[in-house]
PDB file of N, CA and C in Angstrom:
ATOM      1  N   UNK A  17      69.032  84.321 119.146  1.00 65.00           N
ATOM      2  CA  UNK A  17      70.132  84.110 118.338  1.00 65.00           C
ATOM      3  C   UNK A  17      71.708  84.304 117.844  1.00 65.00           C
ATOM      4  N   UNK A  18      72.102  83.456 117.618  1.00 69.00           N
ATOM      5  CA  UNK A  18      73.597  84.044 117.250  1.00 69.00           C
ATOM      6  C   UNK A  18      74.344  84.540 116.622  1.00 69.00           C
ATOM      7  N   UNK A  19      75.365  85.912 116.538  1.00 73.00           N
ATOM      8  CA  UNK A  19      75.883  87.080 115.986  1.00 73.00           C
ATOM      9  C   UNK A  19      76.434  86.773 114.744  1.00 73.00           C
ATOM     10  N   UNK A  20      75.618  87.004 113.301  1.00 69.00           N
ATOM     11  CA  UNK A  20      76.913  85.922 112.005  1.00 69.00           C
ATOM     12  C   UNK A  20      78.078  87.336 112.464  1.00 69.00           C
ATOM     13  N   UNK A  21      78.857  86.331 111.666  1.00 66.00           N
ATOM     14  CA  UNK A  21      80.297  86.973 111.314  1.00 66.00           C
ATOM     15  C   UNK A  21      79.938  87.536 110.074  1.00 66.00           C
ATOM     16  N   UNK A  22      80.949  88.773 109.623  1.00 62.00           N
ATOM     17  CA  UNK A  22      80.620  88.958 107.926  1.00 62.00           C
ATOM     18  C   UNK A  22      81.365  88.515 107.243  1.00 62.00           C
ATOM     19  N   UNK A  23      80.716  88.095 105.753  1.00 62.00           N
ATOM     20  CA  UNK A  23      81.515  87.002 105.371  1.00 62.00           C
ATOM     21  C   UNK A  23      82.360  87.734 103.858  1.00 62.00           C
ATOM     22  N   UNK A  24      82.026  89.076 104.135  1.00 59.00           N
ATOM     23  CA  UNK A  24      82.991  89.757 103.167  1.00 59.00           C
ATOM     24  C   UNK A  24      84.836  89.734 103.621  1.00 59.00           C
ATOM     25  N   UNK A  25      85.318  89.431 102.368  1.00 59.00           N
ATOM     26  CA  UNK A  25      86.732  89.002 103.105  1.00 59.00           C
ATOM     27  C   UNK A  25      87.300  90.740 103.795  1.00 59.00           C
ATOM     28  N   UNK A  26      88.087  90.423 104.107  1.00 56.00           N
ATOM     29  CA  UNK A  26      88.931  91.542 104.725  1.00 56.00           C
ATOM     30  C   UNK A  26      89.719  92.396 103.780  1.00 56.00           C
ATOM     31  N   UNK A  27      90.224  93.354 104.046  1.00 55.00           N
ATOM     32  CA  UNK A  27      91.377  93.632 103.142  1.00 55.00           C
ATOM     33  C   UNK A  27      92.948  93.633 103.570  1.00 55.00           C
ATOM     34  N   UNK A  28      93.429  92.921 102.414  1.00 52.00           N
ATOM     35  CA  UNK A  28      94.808  92.706 102.982  1.00 52.00           C
ATOM     36  C   UNK A  28      95.244  93.769 103.948  1.00 52.00           C
ATOM     37  N   UNK A  29      96.441  93.633 105.349  1.00 51.00           N
ATOM     38  CA  UNK A  29      96.958  94.909 105.272  1.00 51.00           C
ATOM     39  C   UNK A  29      97.710  95.384 104.638  1.00 51.00           C
ATOM     40  N   UNK A  30      98.250  96.573 104.517  1.00 51.00           N
ATOM     41  CA  UNK A  30      98.988  97.146 103.401  1.00 51.00           C
ATOM     42  C   UNK A  30     100.404  98.112 104.154  1.00 51.00           C
ATOM     43  N   UNK A  31     100.890  97.729 103.693  1.00 52.00           N
ATOM     44  CA  UNK A  31     102.686  97.302 103.995  1.00 52.00           C
ATOM     45  C   UNK A  31     102.800  98.957 103.185  1.00 52.00           C
ATOM     46  N   UNK A  32     103.585  99.533 104.333  1.00 54.00           N
ATOM     47  CA  UNK A  32     104.153 100.851 102.918  1.00 54.00           C
ATOM     48  C   UNK A  32     105.304 100.367 102.195  1.00 54.00           C
ATOM     49  N   UNK A  33     105.049 100.666 101.170  1.00 52.00           N
ATOM     50  CA  UNK A  33     105.958 100.581 100.697  1.00 52.00           C
ATOM     51  C   UNK A  33     107.052 101.748  99.637  1.00 52.00           C
ATOM     52  N   UNK A  34     107.403 101.192  98.983  1.00 43.00           N
ATOM     53  CA  UNK A  34     108.730 102.512  98.781  1.00 43.00           C
ATOM     54  C   UNK A  34     109.507 102.946  97.338  1.00 43.00           C
ATOM     55  N   UNK A  35     108.822 103.599  96.674  1.00 54.00           N
ATOM     56  CA  UNK A  35     108.662 103.480  95.536  1.00 54.00           C
ATOM     57  C   UNK A  35     110.548 104.092  95.038  1.00 54.00           C
ATOM     58  N   UNK A  36     110.888 104.304  96.419  1.00 46.00           N
ATOM     59  CA  UNK A  36     112.141 105.478  96.539  1.00 46.00           C
ATOM     60  C   UNK A  36     113.919 104.376  96.297  1.00 46.00           C
ATOM     61  N   UNK A  37     114.154 104.388  95.102  1.00 77.00           N
ATOM     62  CA  UNK A  37     115.276 103.493  95.250  1.00 77.00           C
ATOM     63  C   UNK A  37     116.811 103.752  95.840  1.00 77.00           C
ATOM     64  N   UNK A  38     116.879 105.546  95.781  1.00 88.00           N
ATOM     65  CA  UNK A  38     118.022 105.630  95.927  1.00 88.00           C
ATOM     66  C   UNK A  38     117.402 107.236  96.214  1.00 88.00           C
ATOM     67  N   UNK A  39     118.328 108.050  97.089  1.00 91.00           N
ATOM     68  CA  UNK A  39     117.803 108.970  97.599  1.00 91.00           C
ATOM     69  C   UNK A  39     119.306 109.700  98.401  1.00 91.00           C
ATOM     70  N   UNK A  40     119.565 111.037  97.833  1.00 91.00           N
ATOM     71  CA  UNK A  40     120.079 112.111  98.010  1.00 91.00           C
ATOM     72  C   UNK A  40     120.273 113.098  99.641  1.00 91.00           C
ATOM     73  N   UNK A  41     121.058 112.979 100.316  1.00 92.00           N
ATOM     74  CA  UNK A  41     120.499 114.029 101.865  1.00 92.00           C
ATOM     75  C   UNK A  41     122.122 114.296 101.855  1.00 92.00           C
ATOM     76  N   UNK A  42     121.500 115.380 102.530  1.00 91.00           N
ATOM     77  CA  UNK A  42     122.769 117.013 103.295  1.00 91.00           C
ATOM     78  C   UNK A  42     123.699 115.391 104.420  1.00 91.00           C
ATOM     79  N   UNK A  43     125.049 115.713 104.458  1.00 90.00           N
ATOM     80  CA  UNK A  43     125.570 115.545 105.767  1.00 90.00           C
ATOM     81  C   UNK A  43     125.107 114.907 107.261  1.00 90.00           C
ATOM     82  N   UNK A  44     124.003 116.280 107.032  1.00 90.00           N
ATOM     83  CA  UNK A  44     123.106 115.710 108.520  1.00 90.00           C
ATOM     84  C   UNK A  44     122.176 116.080 108.030  1.00 90.00           C
ATOM     85  N   UNK A  45     121.004 115.632 108.792  1.00 94.00           N
ATOM     86  CA  UNK A  45     119.913 115.268 108.992  1.00 94.00           C
ATOM     87  C   UNK A  45     118.663 115.061 109.866  1.00 94.00           C
ATOM     88  N   UNK A  46     117.422 116.309 109.457  1.00 96.00           N
ATOM     89  CA  UNK A  46     116.840 115.433 110.393  1.00 96.00           C
ATOM     90  C   UNK A  46     115.782 114.476 110.878  1.00 96.00           C
ATOM     91  N   UNK A  47     115.636 113.283 111.617  1.00 96.00           N
ATOM     92  CA  UNK A  47     114.624 112.629 111.496  1.00 96.00           C
ATOM     93  C   UNK A  47     113.880 112.626 110.868  1.00 96.00           C
ATOM     94  N   UNK A  48     112.867 113.673 110.942  1.00 96.00           N
ATOM     95  CA  UNK A  48     111.462 113.929 110.210  1.00 96.00           C
ATOM     96  C   UNK A  48     111.926 113.882 108.286  1.00 96.00           C
ATOM     97  N   UNK A  49     113.414 115.294 108.587  1.00 96.00           N
ATOM     98  CA  UNK A  49     113.363 115.166 106.967  1.00 96.00           C
ATOM     99  C   UNK A  49     113.576 113.849 106.215  1.00 96.00           C
ATOM    100  N   UNK A  50     114.587 113.228 107.125  1.00 96.00           N
ATOM    101  CA  UNK A  50     115.524 111.732 106.672  1.00 96.00           C
ATOM    102  C   UNK A  50     114.035 110.945 106.341  1.00 96.00           C
ATOM    103  N   UNK A  51     113.327 111.085 107.179  1.00 95.00           N
ATOM    104  CA  UNK A  51     111.419 109.953 107.125  1.00 95.00           C
ATOM    105  C   UNK A  51     110.547 110.269 105.363  1.00 95.00           C
ATOM    106  N   UNK A  52     110.668 111.530 105.700  1.00 95.00           N
ATOM    107  CA  UNK A  52     109.841 112.048 104.450  1.00 95.00           C
ATOM    108  C   UNK A  52     110.776 111.877 103.098  1.00 95.00           C
ATOM    109  N   UNK A  53     112.301 112.294 103.599  1.00 94.00           N
ATOM    110  CA  UNK A  53     112.968 111.546 101.824  1.00 94.00           C
ATOM    111  C   UNK A  53     112.464 110.176 101.271  1.00 94.00           C
ATOM    112  N   UNK A  54     112.559 109.402 102.459  1.00 94.00           N
ATOM    113  CA  UNK A  54     112.458 107.760 102.424  1.00 94.00           C
ATOM    114  C   UNK A  54     110.776 107.462 102.107  1.00 94.00           C
ATOM    115  N   UNK A  55     110.338 108.014 102.134  1.00 92.00           N
ATOM    116  CA  UNK A  55     109.034 108.194 102.586  1.00 92.00           C
ATOM    117  C   UNK A  55     108.309 107.052 103.377  1.00 92.00           C
ATOM    118  N   UNK A  56     108.595 106.503 104.536  1.00 94.00           N
ATOM    119  CA  UNK A  56     108.683 106.015 106.018  1.00 94.00           C
ATOM    120  C   UNK A  56     107.619 107.059 107.423  1.00 94.00           C
ATOM    121  N   UNK A  57     107.431 106.011 107.454  1.00 95.00           N
ATOM    122  CA  UNK A  57     106.969 107.169 109.002  1.00 95.00           C
ATOM    123  C   UNK A  57     108.205 106.765 109.837  1.00 95.00           C
ATOM    124  N   UNK A  58     107.932 108.227 110.564  1.00 96.00           N
ATOM    125  CA  UNK A  58     109.209 108.939 111.522  1.00 96.00           C
ATOM    126  C   UNK A  58     109.001 107.840 112.369  1.00 96.00           C
ATOM    127  N   UNK A  59     108.060 107.662 113.369  1.00 96.00           N
ATOM    128  CA  UNK A  59     107.899 106.262 113.885  1.00 96.00           C
ATOM    129  C   UNK A  59     108.975 105.199 113.640  1.00 96.00           C
ATOM    130  N   UNK A  60     108.660 104.944 112.787  1.00 96.00           N
ATOM    131  CA  UNK A  60     109.293 103.230 111.993  1.00 96.00           C
ATOM    132  C   UNK A  60     110.453 104.160 111.502  1.00 96.00           C
ATOM    133  N   UNK A  61     110.725 105.113 111.255  1.00 96.00           N
ATOM    134  CA  UNK A  61     112.756 105.886 111.550  1.00 96.00           C
ATOM    135  C   UNK A  61     113.288 105.434 112.958  1.00 96.00           C
ATOM    136  N   UNK A  62     112.213 106.259 113.787  1.00 96.00           N
ATOM    137  CA  UNK A  62     112.990 106.110 115.139  1.00 96.00           C
ATOM    138  C   UNK A  62     113.070 105.092 115.728  1.00 96.00           C
ATOM    139  N   UNK A  63     112.301 104.455 115.802  1.00 96.00           N
ATOM    140  CA  UNK A  63     112.091 102.247 116.117  1.00 96.00           C
ATOM    141  C   UNK A  63     113.129 101.705 115.439  1.00 96.00           C
ATOM    142  N   UNK A  64     113.470 101.702 114.387  1.00 95.00           N
ATOM    143  CA  UNK A  64     114.890 101.669 113.343  1.00 95.00           C
ATOM    144  C   UNK A  64     116.020 102.174 114.620  1.00 95.00           C
ATOM    145  N   UNK A  65     116.140 102.904 114.607  1.00 95.00           N
ATOM    146  CA  UNK A  65     117.114 103.505 115.253  1.00 95.00           C
ATOM    147  C   UNK A  65     117.577 103.394 116.610  1.00 95.00           C
ATOM    148  N   UNK A  66     116.433 103.161 117.356  1.00 95.00           N
ATOM    149  CA  UNK A  66     116.611 102.530 118.726  1.00 95.00           C
ATOM    150  C   UNK A  66     117.007 100.974 118.423  1.00 95.00           C
ATOM    151  N   UNK A  67     116.487  99.901 117.474  1.00 94.00           N
ATOM    152  CA  UNK A  67     117.028  98.796 117.435  1.00 94.00           C
ATOM    153  C   UNK A  67     118.373  98.920 117.146  1.00 94.00           C
ATOM    154  N   UNK A  68     118.605 100.009 116.969  1.00 93.00           N
ATOM    155  CA  UNK A  68     120.569 100.260 116.547  1.00 93.00           C
ATOM    156  C   UNK A  68     120.910 100.690 117.811  1.00 93.00           C
ATOM    157  N   UNK A  69     120.736 101.765 118.277  1.00 94.00           N
ATOM    158  CA  UNK A  69     121.383 101.950 119.476  1.00 94.00           C
ATOM    159  C   UNK A  69     121.201 103.558 120.006  1.00 94.00           C
ATOM    160  N   UNK A  70     120.929 104.285 118.524  1.00 92.00           N
ATOM    161  CA  UNK A  70     120.987 105.433 118.783  1.00 92.00           C
ATOM    162  C   UNK A  70     119.584 105.535 118.957  1.00 92.00           C
ATOM    163  N   UNK A  71     118.736 106.735 120.383  1.00 93.00           N
ATOM    164  CA  UNK A  71     118.084 107.278 120.934  1.00 93.00           C
ATOM    165  C   UNK A  71     117.702 108.638 120.563  1.00 93.00           C
ATOM    166  N   UNK A  72     117.155 108.311 119.563  1.00 93.00           N
ATOM    167  CA  UNK A  72     116.347 110.070 118.501  1.00 93.00           C
ATOM    168  C   UNK A  72     115.425 110.348 118.701  1.00 93.00           C
ATOM    169  N   UNK A  73     115.138 111.582 119.098  1.00 95.00           N
ATOM    170  CA  UNK A  73     113.630 112.088 118.929  1.00 95.00           C
ATOM    171  C   UNK A  73     113.982 112.181 117.113  1.00 95.00           C
ATOM    172  N   UNK A  74     112.609 113.567 117.177  1.00 95.00           N
ATOM    173  CA  UNK A  74     112.130 113.641 115.714  1.00 95.00           C
ATOM    174  C   UNK A  74     112.994 114.762 115.255  1.00 95.00           C
ATOM    175  N   UNK A  75     112.771 115.532 116.240  1.00 96.00           N
ATOM    176  CA  UNK A  75     113.562 116.805 115.698  1.00 96.00           C
ATOM    177  C   UNK A  75     115.495 116.982 115.571  1.00 96.00           C
ATOM    178  N   UNK A  76     116.120 115.496 116.246  1.00 96.00           N
ATOM    179  CA  UNK A  76     116.949 115.588 116.351  1.00 96.00           C
ATOM    180  C   UNK A  76     118.089 115.082 115.101  1.00 96.00           C
ATOM    181  N   UNK A  77     119.382 115.853 114.669  1.00 95.00           N
ATOM    182  CA  UNK A  77     119.806 115.377 113.389  1.00 95.00           C
ATOM    183  C   UNK A  77     120.392 113.713 113.627  1.00 95.00           C
ATOM    184  N   UNK A  78     120.600 113.574 112.668  1.00 95.00           N
ATOM    185  CA  UNK A  78     121.186 111.916 112.433  1.00 95.00           C
ATOM    186  C   UNK A  78     122.526 112.428 111.236  1.00 95.00           C
ATOM    187  N   UNK A  79     123.683 111.747 111.534  1.00 94.00           N
ATOM    188  CA  UNK A  79     124.345 111.205 110.836  1.00 94.00           C
ATOM    189  C   UNK A  79     123.920 111.167 108.994  1.00 94.00           C
ATOM    190  N   UNK A  80     125.348 110.978 108.262  1.00 94.00           N
ATOM    191  CA  UNK A  80     124.884 110.437 106.885  1.00 94.00           C
ATOM    192  C   UNK A  80     124.947 108.998 106.981  1.00 94.00           C
ATOM    193  N   UNK A  81     126.134 108.789 108.081  1.00 94.00           N
ATOM    194  CA  UNK A  81     126.246 106.968 108.532  1.00 94.00           C
ATOM    195  C   UNK A  81     125.641 106.333 108.735  1.00 94.00           C
ATOM    196  N   UNK A  82     124.675 107.576 109.975  1.00 94.00           N
ATOM    197  CA  UNK A  82     123.856 106.796 110.272  1.00 94.00           C
ATOM    198  C   UNK A  82     122.886 106.314 109.666  1.00 94.00           C
ATOM    199  N   UNK A  83     122.273 107.161 108.814  1.00 94.00           N
ATOM    200  CA  UNK A  83     120.706 107.606 107.470  1.00 94.00           C
ATOM    201  C   UNK A  83     121.055 106.535 106.792  1.00 94.00           C
ATOM    202  N   UNK A  84     122.465 106.154 106.632  1.00 94.00           N
ATOM    203  CA  UNK A  84     122.977 105.682 105.283  1.00 94.00           C
ATOM    204  C   UNK A  84     122.148 103.128 106.322  1.00 94.00           C
ATOM    205  N   UNK A  85     122.713 103.156 107.242  1.00 94.00           N
ATOM    206  CA  UNK A  85     121.912 102.352 108.047  1.00 94.00           C
ATOM    207  C   UNK A  85     120.258 101.516 107.669  1.00 94.00           C
ATOM    208  N   UNK A  86     119.713 102.707 108.074  1.00 95.00           N
ATOM    209  CA  UNK A  86     118.730 103.477 108.399  1.00 95.00           C
ATOM    210  C   UNK A  86     117.724 103.104 106.555  1.00 95.00           C
ATOM    211  N   UNK A  87     118.278 104.097 106.167  1.00 94.00           N
ATOM    212  CA  UNK A  87     117.973 103.805 104.932  1.00 94.00           C
ATOM    213  C   UNK A  87     118.312 102.283 104.370  1.00 94.00           C
ATOM    214  N   UNK A  88     119.209 101.376 104.839  1.00 93.00           N
ATOM    215  CA  UNK A  88     118.879  99.766 104.196  1.00 93.00           C
ATOM    216  C   UNK A  88     118.406  98.693 104.679  1.00 93.00           C
ATOM    217  N   UNK A  89     117.798  99.278 106.044  1.00 92.00           N
ATOM    218  CA  UNK A  89     116.870  98.799 106.877  1.00 92.00           C
ATOM    219  C   UNK A  89     115.592  98.776 106.107  1.00 92.00           C
ATOM    220  N   UNK A  90     115.123 100.168 105.139  1.00 93.00           N
ATOM    221  CA  UNK A  90     113.996 100.152 104.531  1.00 93.00           C
ATOM    222  C   UNK A  90     113.960  99.201 103.037  1.00 93.00           C
ATOM    223  N   UNK A  91     115.272  99.078 102.407  1.00 92.00           N
ATOM    224  CA  UNK A  91     115.535  99.013 101.540  1.00 92.00           C
ATOM    225  C   UNK A  91     116.166 100.519 100.080  1.00 92.00           C
ATOM    226  N   UNK A  92     116.076 101.020 101.137  1.00 93.00           N
ATOM    227  CA  UNK A  92     116.979 102.958 100.273  1.00 93.00           C
ATOM    228  C   UNK A  92     117.406 103.196 100.551  1.00 93.00           C
ATOM    229  N   UNK A  93     118.601 103.069  99.442  1.00 93.00           N
ATOM    230  CA  UNK A  93     119.811 103.550  99.382  1.00 93.00           C
ATOM    231  C   UNK A  93     120.167 105.061  99.222  1.00 93.00           C
ATOM    232  N   UNK A  94     120.844 105.210 100.105  1.00 93.00           N
ATOM    233  CA  UNK A  94     120.719 106.479  99.882  1.00 93.00           C
ATOM    234  C   UNK A  94     122.824 107.566 100.785  1.00 93.00           C
ATOM    235  N   UNK A  95     122.589 108.158  99.778  1.00 92.00           N
ATOM    236  CA  UNK A  95     124.057 109.008  99.009  1.00 92.00           C
ATOM    237  C   UNK A  95     124.329 110.711  99.600  1.00 92.00           C
ATOM    238  N   UNK A  96     124.935 110.500  99.747  1.00 90.00           N
ATOM    239  CA  UNK A  96     125.691 112.251 100.717  1.00 90.00           C
ATOM    240  C   UNK A  96     125.245 112.743  98.832  1.00 90.00           C
ATOM    241  N   UNK A  97     124.445 114.069  99.079  1.00 85.00           N
ATOM    242  CA  UNK A  97     124.253 115.339  97.987  1.00 85.00           C
ATOM    243  C   UNK A  97     125.509 115.928  97.993  1.00 85.00           C
ATOM    244  N   UNK A  98     126.141 116.456  96.739  1.00 81.00           N
ATOM    245  CA  UNK A  98     126.528 116.804  96.796  1.00 81.00           C
ATOM    246  C   UNK A  98     126.653 118.942  97.259  1.00 81.00           C
ATOM    247  N   UNK A  99     128.132 118.879  97.707  1.00 78.00           N
ATOM    248  CA  UNK A  99     127.686 120.283  98.817  1.00 78.00           C
ATOM    249  C   UNK A  99     127.787 121.339  97.558  1.00 78.00           C
ATOM    250  N   UNK A 100     127.418 122.426  97.628  1.00 76.00           N
ATOM    251  CA  UNK A 100     127.478 123.738  97.283  1.00 76.00           C
ATOM    252  C   UNK A 100     128.918 123.649  96.731  1.00 76.00           C
ATOM    253  N   UNK A 101     130.308 123.761  97.678  1.00 78.00           N
ATOM    254  CA  UNK A 101     131.739 123.791  96.884  1.00 78.00           C
ATOM    255  C   UNK A 101     131.420 122.650  95.674  1.00 78.00           C
ATOM    256  N   UNK A 102     130.898 120.990  96.333  1.00 74.00           N
ATOM    257  CA  UNK A 102     131.267 120.696  94.746  1.00 74.00           C
ATOM    258  C   UNK A 102     130.333 120.309  93.652  1.00 74.00           C
ATOM    259  N   UNK A 103     128.950 120.942  94.074  1.00 74.00           N
ATOM    260  CA  UNK A 103     128.563 121.325  92.247  1.00 74.00           C
ATOM    261  C   UNK A 103     129.597 122.728  91.812  1.00 74.00           C
ATOM    262  N   UNK A 104     130.101 123.520  92.631  1.00 79.00           N
ATOM    263  CA  UNK A 104     130.677 125.166  91.861  1.00 79.00           C
ATOM    264  C   UNK A 104     131.899 123.846  90.703  1.00 79.00           C
ATOM    265  N   UNK A 105     132.085 123.149  92.118  1.00 79.00           N
ATOM    266  CA  UNK A 105     133.659 122.445  91.175  1.00 79.00           C
ATOM    267  C   UNK A 105     133.279 122.158  89.182  1.00 79.00           C
ATOM    268  N   UNK A 106     132.450 121.217  89.801  1.00 75.00           N
ATOM    269  CA  UNK A 106     131.386 120.141  88.747  1.00 75.00           C
ATOM    270  C   UNK A 106     130.869 121.138  87.408  1.00 75.00           C
ATOM    271  N   UNK A 107     131.010 122.639  87.727  1.00 75.00           N
ATOM    272  CA  UNK A 107     130.900 123.063  87.346  1.00 75.00           C
ATOM    273  C   UNK A 107     131.479 123.909  86.091  1.00 75.00           C
TER     274      UNK A 107
END
């Protein structure tokens, strides 16, 4: 007898959804820390970096400008975190 295919519907593939609309990061951050900050897998961040022509491993640091470009690809606004000096001046 021929095999029957299951009739149940398969769940729709889940795409990573980010609730984060804006994150603050320091002037330089590792790829891993950046991925955690924007709630995306590090491998996805590395893929975007490669697409932008930046060869980076998970432990390498990226600058704020690069992080801003990658964040925009994921729909996340990246801002510079205030430095310790700026925090002291504001108080």
